[in-house]
């Protein structure tokens, strides 16, 4: 299990943090990694993480993780990530990440395919391709305006966002597959060099476990021959995440709204992604639509909303550690289309329930069950969906 010291930068876990006297500001943690999700299978691997923060409740000044995993379906995921925060004493954020990804069961159900596929084997080779991706990104967030804390409302910080990213995709269609039928002569390999600019707003009560507040980002990506890309295209993405504590600090309502629009000759991989601070699969999968198959709905225009109620009624002491046990319920709603006027025509709904375990108030392990009219998914994975 991946017990990283930051887990997911958007992970909300309701709890109050207490300082621990005499605790070193340096934390190094090597651990095995176990994950499972539909279409990928059981993933086994290991990671090593390092974090530096002066006090228990402070954001990490330095966070770094090196991770490698392989699934029983031969999906490989190797990555390195480092975040440097406030090193210049300006509340700035630097992030650097590199990755290598091998996916012989990469899903493809057609572009803008809103047809009901109930009763069909969605994991058949007909709906799969082979994808190899390598690349990385470098981003910088610069503070623009600080809103002081008011009462129980946390302080808010508006930052500008700028970055560069470069990825190389090698896509191979299988014989007698849907991808080959729809693109019989197309070269789907792509280089994706991106220039990224935008704004972020962070008003969470703490970075790794917010019980109240919000995190917004609006980012524009631009790609073309001038950035080393195979094709000229762009993306506008907007993500809004809000967290409310409902009466007690162990009961949190988390909400996410996302919109993603592509233009130009966008490659295959971004058609099934939500951009922003954290690029995720969508619609369908562990982050956006747990009742749908991974990347079930792809297209130029995507919108997604999710509402999740999280409750952590039980907290146990295990020697010097704290173990929180919680429940959740969620509902997801998504739409995808090739034209803006077609976006409201097809609404897709999924929902479900799950369990969560919070270790030492920073690491989250979740077991989610999501359902839709077409399929269902069981997820054993680290990090909240948002």
CSV table of N, CA, C and O in Angstrom, one decimal, residues 81-85 93-97 137-141 161 277:
chain,number,residue,atom,x,y,z
A,81,UNK,N,8.3,12.3,-9.1
A,81,UNK,CA,7.7,13.6,-9.0
A,81,UNK,C,8.3,14.3,-7.8
A,81,UNK,O,8.6,13.7,-6.8
A,82,UNK,N,8.5,15.7,-7.9
A,82,UNK,CA,9.0,16.5,-6.8
A,82,UNK,C,8.3,17.8,-6.8
A,82,UNK,O,8.1,18.4,-7.9
A,83,UNK,N,7.9,18.3,-5.6
A,83,UNK,CA,7.3,19.6,-5.4
A,83,UNK,C,8.2,20.4,-4.4
A,83,UNK,O,8.5,19.9,-3.4
A,84,UNK,N,8.5,21.6,-4.8
A,84,UNK,CA,9.3,22.5,-4.0
A,84,UNK,C,8.4,23.7,-3.7
A,84,UNK,O,7.9,24.4,-4.6
A,85,UNK,N,8.2,24.0,-2.4
A,85,UNK,CA,7.2,25.0,-2.0
A,85,UNK,C,7.9,26.0,-1.1
A,85,UNK,O,8.5,25.7,-0.1
A,93,UNK,N,5.4,27.8,-5.9
A,93,UNK,CA,5.4,26.3,-6.0
A,93,UNK,C,6.1,25.9,-7.3
A,93,UNK,O,5.7,26.4,-8.4
A,94,UNK,N,7.2,25.1,-7.2
A,94,UNK,CA,7.8,24.5,-8.4
A,94,UNK,C,7.4,23.0,-8.4
A,94,UNK,O,7.4,22.3,-7.3
A,95,UNK,N,7.1,22.4,-9.5
A,95,UNK,CA,6.8,21.0,-9.7
A,95,UNK,C,7.5,20.4,-10.9
A,95,UNK,O,7.5,21.1,-12.0
A,96,UNK,N,8.1,19.3,-10.7
A,96,UNK,CA,8.8,18.6,-11.8
A,96,UNK,C,8.3,17.1,-11.8
A,96,UNK,O,8.4,16.5,-10.7
A,97,UNK,N,7.9,16.6,-12.9
A,97,UNK,CA,7.5,15.2,-13.0
A,97,UNK,C,7.9,14.5,-14.3
A,97,UNK,O,7.9,15.2,-15.3
A,137,UNK,N,7.0,17.1,-17.2
A,137,UNK,CA,6.5,18.4,-17.2
A,137,UNK,C,7.3,19.2,-16.1
A,137,UNK,O,7.8,18.6,-15.1
A,138,UNK,N,7.3,20.5,-16.3
A,138,UNK,CA,7.9,21.5,-15.3
A,138,UNK,C,6.9,22.6,-15.2
A,138,UNK,O,6.6,23.3,-16.2
A,139,UNK,N,6.5,23.0,-14.0
A,139,UNK,CA,5.5,24.0,-13.8
A,139,UNK,C,5.9,24.9,-12.6
A,139,UNK,O,6.7,24.5,-11.7
A,140,UNK,N,5.4,26.2,-12.7
A,140,UNK,CA,5.7,27.1,-11.6
A,140,UNK,C,4.4,27.9,-11.3
A,140,UNK,O,3.7,28.4,-12.2
A,141,UNK,N,4.1,28.1,-10.0
A,141,UNK,CA,3.0,28.8,-9.6
A,141,UNK,C,3.5,30.0,-8.7
A,141,UNK,O,4.2,29.8,-7.7
A,161,UNK,N,-0.1,30.5,-13.0
A,161,UNK,CA,0.4,29.1,-13.3
A,161,UNK,C,1.1,29.1,-14.7
A,161,UNK,O,0.5,29.6,-15.7
A,277,UNK,N,-4.4,21.0,-13.1
A,277,UNK,CA,-3.2,20.8,-12.2
A,277,UNK,C,-2.8,19.3,-12.2
A,277,UNK,O,-1.7,18.9,-12.1
